Short mmCIF file of C-alpha atoms in Angstrom, two decimals:
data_model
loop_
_atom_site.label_atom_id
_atom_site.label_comp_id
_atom_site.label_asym_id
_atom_site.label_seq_id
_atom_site.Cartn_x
_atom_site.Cartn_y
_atom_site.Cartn_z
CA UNK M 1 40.48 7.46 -22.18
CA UNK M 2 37.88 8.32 -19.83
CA UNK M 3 35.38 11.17 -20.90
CA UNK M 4 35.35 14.24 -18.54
CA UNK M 5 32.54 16.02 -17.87
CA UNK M 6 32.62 19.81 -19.72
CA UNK M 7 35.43 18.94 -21.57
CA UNK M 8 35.88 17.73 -25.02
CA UNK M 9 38.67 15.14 -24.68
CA UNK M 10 39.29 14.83 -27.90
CA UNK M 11 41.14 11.73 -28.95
CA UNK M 12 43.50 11.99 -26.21
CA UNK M 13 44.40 8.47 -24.73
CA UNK M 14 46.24 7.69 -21.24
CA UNK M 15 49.41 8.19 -21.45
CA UNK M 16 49.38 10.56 -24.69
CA UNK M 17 52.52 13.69 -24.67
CA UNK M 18 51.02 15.17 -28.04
CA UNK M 19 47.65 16.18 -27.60
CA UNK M 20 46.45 19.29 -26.24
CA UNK M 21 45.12 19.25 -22.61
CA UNK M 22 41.17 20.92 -22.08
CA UNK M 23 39.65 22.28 -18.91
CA UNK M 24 37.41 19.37 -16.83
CA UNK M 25 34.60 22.02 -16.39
CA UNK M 26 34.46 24.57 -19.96
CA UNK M 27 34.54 22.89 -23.53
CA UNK M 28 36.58 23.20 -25.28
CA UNK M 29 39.01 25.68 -23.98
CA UNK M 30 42.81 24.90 -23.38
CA UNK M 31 44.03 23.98 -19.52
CA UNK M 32 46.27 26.21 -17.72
CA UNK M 33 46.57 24.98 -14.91
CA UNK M 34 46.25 20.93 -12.93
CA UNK M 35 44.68 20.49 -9.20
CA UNK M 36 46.42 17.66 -8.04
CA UNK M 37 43.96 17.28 -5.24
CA UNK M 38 40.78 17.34 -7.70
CA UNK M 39 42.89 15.77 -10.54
CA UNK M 40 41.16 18.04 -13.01
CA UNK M 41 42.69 20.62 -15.84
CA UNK M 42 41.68 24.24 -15.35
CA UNK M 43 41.44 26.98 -18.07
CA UNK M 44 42.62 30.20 -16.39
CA UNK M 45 38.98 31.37 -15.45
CA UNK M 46 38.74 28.42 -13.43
CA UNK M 47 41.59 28.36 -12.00
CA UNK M 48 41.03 31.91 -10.87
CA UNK M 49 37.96 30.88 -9.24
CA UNK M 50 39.46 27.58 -8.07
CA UNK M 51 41.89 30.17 -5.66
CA UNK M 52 38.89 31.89 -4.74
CA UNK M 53 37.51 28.63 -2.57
CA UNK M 54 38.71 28.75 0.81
CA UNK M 55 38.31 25.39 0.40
CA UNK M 56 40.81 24.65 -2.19
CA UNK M 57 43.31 27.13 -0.59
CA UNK M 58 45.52 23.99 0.28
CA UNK M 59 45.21 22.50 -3.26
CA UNK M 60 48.18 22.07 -5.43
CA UNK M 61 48.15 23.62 -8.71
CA UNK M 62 50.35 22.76 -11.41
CA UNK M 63 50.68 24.81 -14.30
CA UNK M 64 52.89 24.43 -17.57
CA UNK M 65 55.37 21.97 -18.12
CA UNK M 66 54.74 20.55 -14.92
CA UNK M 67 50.94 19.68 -15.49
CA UNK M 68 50.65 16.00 -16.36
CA UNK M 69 50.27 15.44 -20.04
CA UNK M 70 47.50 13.26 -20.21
CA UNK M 71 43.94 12.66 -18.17
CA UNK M 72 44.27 9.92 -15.10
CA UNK M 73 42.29 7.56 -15.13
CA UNK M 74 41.61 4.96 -11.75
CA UNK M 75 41.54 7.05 -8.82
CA UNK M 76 41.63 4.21 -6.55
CA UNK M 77 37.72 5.30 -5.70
CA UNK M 78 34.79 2.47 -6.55
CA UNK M 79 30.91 3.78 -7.22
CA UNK M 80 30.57 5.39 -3.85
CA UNK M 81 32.95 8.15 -4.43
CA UNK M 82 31.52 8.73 -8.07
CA UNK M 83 29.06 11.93 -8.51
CA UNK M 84 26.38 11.02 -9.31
CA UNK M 85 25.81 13.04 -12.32
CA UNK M 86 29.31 13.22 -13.54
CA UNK M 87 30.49 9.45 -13.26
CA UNK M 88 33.67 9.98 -14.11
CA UNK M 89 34.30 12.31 -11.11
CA UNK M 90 34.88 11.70 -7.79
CA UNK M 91 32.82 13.33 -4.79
CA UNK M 92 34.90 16.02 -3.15
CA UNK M 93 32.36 18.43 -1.64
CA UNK M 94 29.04 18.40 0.99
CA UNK M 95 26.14 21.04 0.33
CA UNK M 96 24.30 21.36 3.96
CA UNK M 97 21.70 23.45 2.91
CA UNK M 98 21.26 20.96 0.55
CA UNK M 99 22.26 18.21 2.34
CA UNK M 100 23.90 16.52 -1.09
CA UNK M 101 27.31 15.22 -1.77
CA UNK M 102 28.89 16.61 -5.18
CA UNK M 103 32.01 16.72 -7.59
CA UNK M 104 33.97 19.86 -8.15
CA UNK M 105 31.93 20.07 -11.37
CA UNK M 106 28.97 20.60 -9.95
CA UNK M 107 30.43 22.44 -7.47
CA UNK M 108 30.80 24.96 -9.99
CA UNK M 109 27.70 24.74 -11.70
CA UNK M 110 25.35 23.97 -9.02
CA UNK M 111 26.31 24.58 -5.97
CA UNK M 112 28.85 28.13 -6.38
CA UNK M 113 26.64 29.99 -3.81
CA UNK M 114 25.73 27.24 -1.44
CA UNK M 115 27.22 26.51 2.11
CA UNK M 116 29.66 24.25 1.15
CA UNK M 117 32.42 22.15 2.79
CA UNK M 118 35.13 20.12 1.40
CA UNK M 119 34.57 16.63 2.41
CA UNK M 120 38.53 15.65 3.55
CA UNK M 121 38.10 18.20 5.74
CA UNK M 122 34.99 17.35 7.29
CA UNK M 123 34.64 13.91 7.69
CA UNK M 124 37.80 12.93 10.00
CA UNK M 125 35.87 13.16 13.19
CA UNK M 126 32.73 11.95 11.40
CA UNK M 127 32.46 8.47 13.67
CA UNK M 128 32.24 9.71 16.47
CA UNK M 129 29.73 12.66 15.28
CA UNK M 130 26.37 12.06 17.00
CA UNK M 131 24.83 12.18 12.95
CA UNK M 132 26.52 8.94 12.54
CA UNK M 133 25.85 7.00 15.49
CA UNK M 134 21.83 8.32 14.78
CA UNK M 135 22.64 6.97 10.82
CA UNK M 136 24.09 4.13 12.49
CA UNK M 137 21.31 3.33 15.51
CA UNK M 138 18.58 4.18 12.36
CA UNK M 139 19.91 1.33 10.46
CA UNK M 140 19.95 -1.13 13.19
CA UNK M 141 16.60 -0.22 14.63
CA UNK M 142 15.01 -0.27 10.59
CA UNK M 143 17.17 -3.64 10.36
CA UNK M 144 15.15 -5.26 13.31
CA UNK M 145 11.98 -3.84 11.92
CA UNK M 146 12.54 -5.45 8.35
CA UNK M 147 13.21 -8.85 10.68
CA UNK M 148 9.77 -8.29 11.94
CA UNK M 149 8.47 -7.41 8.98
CA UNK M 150 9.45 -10.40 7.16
CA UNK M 151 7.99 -12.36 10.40
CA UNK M 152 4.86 -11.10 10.17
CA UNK M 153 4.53 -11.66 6.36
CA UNK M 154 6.01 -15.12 6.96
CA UNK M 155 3.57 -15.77 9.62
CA UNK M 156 0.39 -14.29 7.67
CA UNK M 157 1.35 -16.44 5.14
CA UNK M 158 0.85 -19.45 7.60
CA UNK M 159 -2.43 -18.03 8.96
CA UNK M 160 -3.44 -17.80 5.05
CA UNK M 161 -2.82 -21.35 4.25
CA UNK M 162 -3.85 -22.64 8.12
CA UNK M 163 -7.21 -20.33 7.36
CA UNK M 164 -7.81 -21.87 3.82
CA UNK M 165 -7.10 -25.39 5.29
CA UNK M 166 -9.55 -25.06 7.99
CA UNK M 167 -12.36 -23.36 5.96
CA UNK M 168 -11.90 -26.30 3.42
CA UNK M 169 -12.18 -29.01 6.04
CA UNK M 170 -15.37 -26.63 7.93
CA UNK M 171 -16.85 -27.04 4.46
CA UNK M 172 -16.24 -30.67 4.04
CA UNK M 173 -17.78 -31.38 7.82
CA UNK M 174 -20.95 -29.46 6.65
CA UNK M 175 -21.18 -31.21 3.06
CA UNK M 176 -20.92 -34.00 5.25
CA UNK M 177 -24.19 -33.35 7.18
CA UNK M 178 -26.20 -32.26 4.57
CA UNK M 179 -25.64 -35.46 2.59
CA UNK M 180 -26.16 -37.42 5.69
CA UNK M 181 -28.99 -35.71 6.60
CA UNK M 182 -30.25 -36.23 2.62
CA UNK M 183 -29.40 -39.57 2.75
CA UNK M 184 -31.07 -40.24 6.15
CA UNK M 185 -34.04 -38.32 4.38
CA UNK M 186 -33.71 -40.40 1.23
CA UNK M 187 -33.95 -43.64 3.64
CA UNK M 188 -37.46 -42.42 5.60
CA UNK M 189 -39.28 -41.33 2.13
CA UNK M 190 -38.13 -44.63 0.81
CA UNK M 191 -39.09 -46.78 3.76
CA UNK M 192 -42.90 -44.56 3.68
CA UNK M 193 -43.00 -45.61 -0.27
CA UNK M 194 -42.41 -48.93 1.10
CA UNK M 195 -44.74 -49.42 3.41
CA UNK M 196 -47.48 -48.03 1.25
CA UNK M 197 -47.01 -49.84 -1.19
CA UNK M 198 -46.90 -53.13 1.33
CA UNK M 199 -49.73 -52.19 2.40
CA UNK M 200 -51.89 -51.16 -0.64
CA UNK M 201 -50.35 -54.82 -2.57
CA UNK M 202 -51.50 -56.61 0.95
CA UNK M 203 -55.28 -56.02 0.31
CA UNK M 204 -55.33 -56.03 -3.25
CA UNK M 205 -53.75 -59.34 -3.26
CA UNK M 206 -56.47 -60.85 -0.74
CA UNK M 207 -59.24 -59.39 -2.64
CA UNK M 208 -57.74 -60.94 -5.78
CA UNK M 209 -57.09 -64.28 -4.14
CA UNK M 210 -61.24 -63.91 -3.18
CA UNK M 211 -61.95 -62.84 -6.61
CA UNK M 212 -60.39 -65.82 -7.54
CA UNK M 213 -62.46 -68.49 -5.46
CA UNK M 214 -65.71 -66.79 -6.22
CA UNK M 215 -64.65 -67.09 -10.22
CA UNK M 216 -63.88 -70.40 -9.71
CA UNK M 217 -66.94 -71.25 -7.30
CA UNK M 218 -69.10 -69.52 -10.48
CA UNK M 219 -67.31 -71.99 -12.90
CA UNK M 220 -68.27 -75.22 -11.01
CA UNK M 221 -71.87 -73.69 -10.46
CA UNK M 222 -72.40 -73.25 -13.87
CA UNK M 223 -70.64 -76.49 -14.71
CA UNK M 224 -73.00 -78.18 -11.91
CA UNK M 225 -76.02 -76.84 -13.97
CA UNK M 226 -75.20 -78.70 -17.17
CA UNK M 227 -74.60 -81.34 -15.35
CA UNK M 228 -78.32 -81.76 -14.49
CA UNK M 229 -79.63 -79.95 -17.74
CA UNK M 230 -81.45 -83.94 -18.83
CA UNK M 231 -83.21 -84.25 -15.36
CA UNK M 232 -85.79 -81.67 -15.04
CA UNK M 233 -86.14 -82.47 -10.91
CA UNK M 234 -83.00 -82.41 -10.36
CA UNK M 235 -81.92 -79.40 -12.33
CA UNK M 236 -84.58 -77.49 -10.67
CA UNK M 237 -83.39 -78.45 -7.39
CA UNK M 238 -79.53 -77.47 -8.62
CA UNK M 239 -80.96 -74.16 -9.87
CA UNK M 240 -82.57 -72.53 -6.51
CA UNK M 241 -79.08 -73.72 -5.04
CA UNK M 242 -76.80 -71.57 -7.71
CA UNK M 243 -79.90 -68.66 -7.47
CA UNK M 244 -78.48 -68.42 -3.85
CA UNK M 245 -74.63 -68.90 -4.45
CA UNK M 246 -74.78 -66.37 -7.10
CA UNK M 247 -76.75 -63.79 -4.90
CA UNK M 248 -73.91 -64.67 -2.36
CA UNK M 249 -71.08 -64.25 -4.65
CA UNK M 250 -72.41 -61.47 -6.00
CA UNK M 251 -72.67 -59.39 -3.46
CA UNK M 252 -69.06 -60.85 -2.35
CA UNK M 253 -67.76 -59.29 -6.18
CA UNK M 254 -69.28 -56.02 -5.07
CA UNK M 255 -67.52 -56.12 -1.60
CA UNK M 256 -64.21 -56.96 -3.53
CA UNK M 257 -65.17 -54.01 -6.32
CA UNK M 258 -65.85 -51.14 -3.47
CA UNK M 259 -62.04 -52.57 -1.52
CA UNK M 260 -60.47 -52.38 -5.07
CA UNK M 261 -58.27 -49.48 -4.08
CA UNK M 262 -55.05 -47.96 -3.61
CA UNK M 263 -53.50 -44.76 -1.41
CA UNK M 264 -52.81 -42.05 -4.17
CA UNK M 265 -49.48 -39.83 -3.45
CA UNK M 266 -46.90 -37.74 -4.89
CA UNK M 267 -43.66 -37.02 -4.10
CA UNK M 268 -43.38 -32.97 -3.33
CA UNK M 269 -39.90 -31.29 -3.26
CA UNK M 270 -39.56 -28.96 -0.28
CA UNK M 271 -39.95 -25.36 -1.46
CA UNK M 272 -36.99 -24.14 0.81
CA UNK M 273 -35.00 -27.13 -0.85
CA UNK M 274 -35.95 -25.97 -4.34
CA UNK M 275 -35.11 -22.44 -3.40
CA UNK M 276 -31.55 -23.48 -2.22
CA UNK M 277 -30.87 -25.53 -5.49
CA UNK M 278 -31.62 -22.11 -8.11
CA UNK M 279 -29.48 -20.07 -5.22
CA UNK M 280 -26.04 -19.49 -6.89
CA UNK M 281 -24.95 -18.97 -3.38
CA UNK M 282 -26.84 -21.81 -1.85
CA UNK M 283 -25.62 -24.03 1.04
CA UNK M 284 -22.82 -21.51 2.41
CA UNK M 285 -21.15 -18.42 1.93
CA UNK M 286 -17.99 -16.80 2.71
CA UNK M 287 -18.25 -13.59 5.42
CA UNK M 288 -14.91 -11.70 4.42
CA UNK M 289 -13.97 -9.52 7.51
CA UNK M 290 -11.39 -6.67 7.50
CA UNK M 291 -7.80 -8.27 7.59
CA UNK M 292 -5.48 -8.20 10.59
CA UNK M 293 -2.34 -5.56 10.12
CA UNK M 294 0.67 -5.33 11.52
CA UNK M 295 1.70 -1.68 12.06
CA UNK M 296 5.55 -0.89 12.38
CA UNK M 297 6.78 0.78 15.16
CA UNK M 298 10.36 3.07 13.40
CA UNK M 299 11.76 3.87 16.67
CA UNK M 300 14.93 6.12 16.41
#
């Protein structure tokens, strides 16, 4: 049994010849009379006001024996002819000050002094109204703009991902260059270590291969010496010679001693290097500029 709005239905079922019939719109109180165009049961204060409608003045009322004994159910209708706030009923009226489409319940209730106009009686001629070709041209012209709509957002979507893609490789290019440039760097600093060092191991190496001879030149001197040490002319004779060779040599060891040198240096990071490497946002940064919009045109 379908509940009806305002009316306490009871434990009536479909099809039930025992139970008492109650008014669609008061509670409780006892139908007099049926609309068979609103298929609702009327107490006599409704149907009284029912007559008043110059709406309903066509509507058949059926009172007594001849009122059906039990409440229809299935009008034939689906959601679209349902009110609203009374599910169970179907839409009969329009409110145009209101501009709202309503049952006879809330007809009633809601809408007893509004403009109001029964819908059967209205809407023959509706198709061709000019309301319903602008409801009609509306939904086409909103139709195309949701087609554009989704365009756009399918086509921002590509710019997003073609943007990102782009941005990624633009990063990649400049990594690129910076560790080029580093390693290019990296190659000259090593090549100047290089060549000082070359160049510093060059001379020290000739003035130890001259330390070297004039060690070993002292070693035969002083070996030439004890050679002679039992022949007093002769080791006099050997003496003045290793006076002089030692004079020379020594002032060859102090030559040798005042060469004995290498270039000092230091490798110094670049302060604008250093700077970069404690900058969070070091290397690059992302310049966010306002976003492009599409603006919708509703043309009716």
């Amino acid at each position: 049994m379908d509940q009806v709005g305002g009316a306490k239905a009871s434990s009536l079922t479909v099809g039930s010849t025992d139970d008492t019939m109650f008014c669609h719109l008061c509670p409780n109180v006892k139908a007099f009379a049926y609309c068979v165009d609103c298929r609702i049961y009327l107490c006599p204060s409704c149907e009284g006001q029912h007559k008043k409608f110059p709406t309903f003045k066509d509507h058949r009322l059926l009172t007594g024996g001849a009122m059906p004994s039990f409440y229809p159910t299935g009008h034939g209708t689906d959601d679209l002819n349902k009110c609203s706030e009374h599910p169970q009923e179907e839409i009969k009226f329009f409110c145009a000050s209101q501009n709202s489409v309503y049952c006879c319940i809330c007809n009633t209730t809601k809408h007893s002094s509004c403009e109001q106009k029964y819908i059967p009686d209205i809407c023959k001629d509706n198709i061709k109204s000019d309301e319903y070709k602008d409801l009609t041209a509306f939904f086409k012209n909103t139709a195309k703009t949701s087609i554009k709509c989704l365009q756009d957002i399918d086509n921002c979507i590509k710019k997003v991902d073609k943007l990102s893609s782009s941005q990624v490789e633009k990063l990649r290019k400049f990594k690129a260059l910076i560790i080029a440039y580093l390693d290019q760097r990296e190659k000259e600093l090593l090549h100047e270590i290089q060549l000082t060092r070359d160049k510093d191991l060059a001379v020290l190496q000739k003035l130890q291969t001259s330390a070297k001879t004039i060690k070993s030149d002292l070693n035969k001197a002083l070996d030439n010496l004890k050679t002679y040490k039992d022949k007093s002319n002769d080791l006099f004779t050997a003496s003045k010679k290793a006076q002089a060779l030692l004079n020379q040599l020594q002032s060859s060891l102090e030559d040798i001693a005042s060469k004995t040198k290498y270039q000092e240096y230091d490798l110094k990071e670049d302060p604008q290097v250093e700077t970069l490497l404690k900058n969070k946002e070091g290397m690059a940064q992302l310049v966010m500029s306002p976003g492009k919009r599409t603006y919708l045109c509703w043309d009716i």
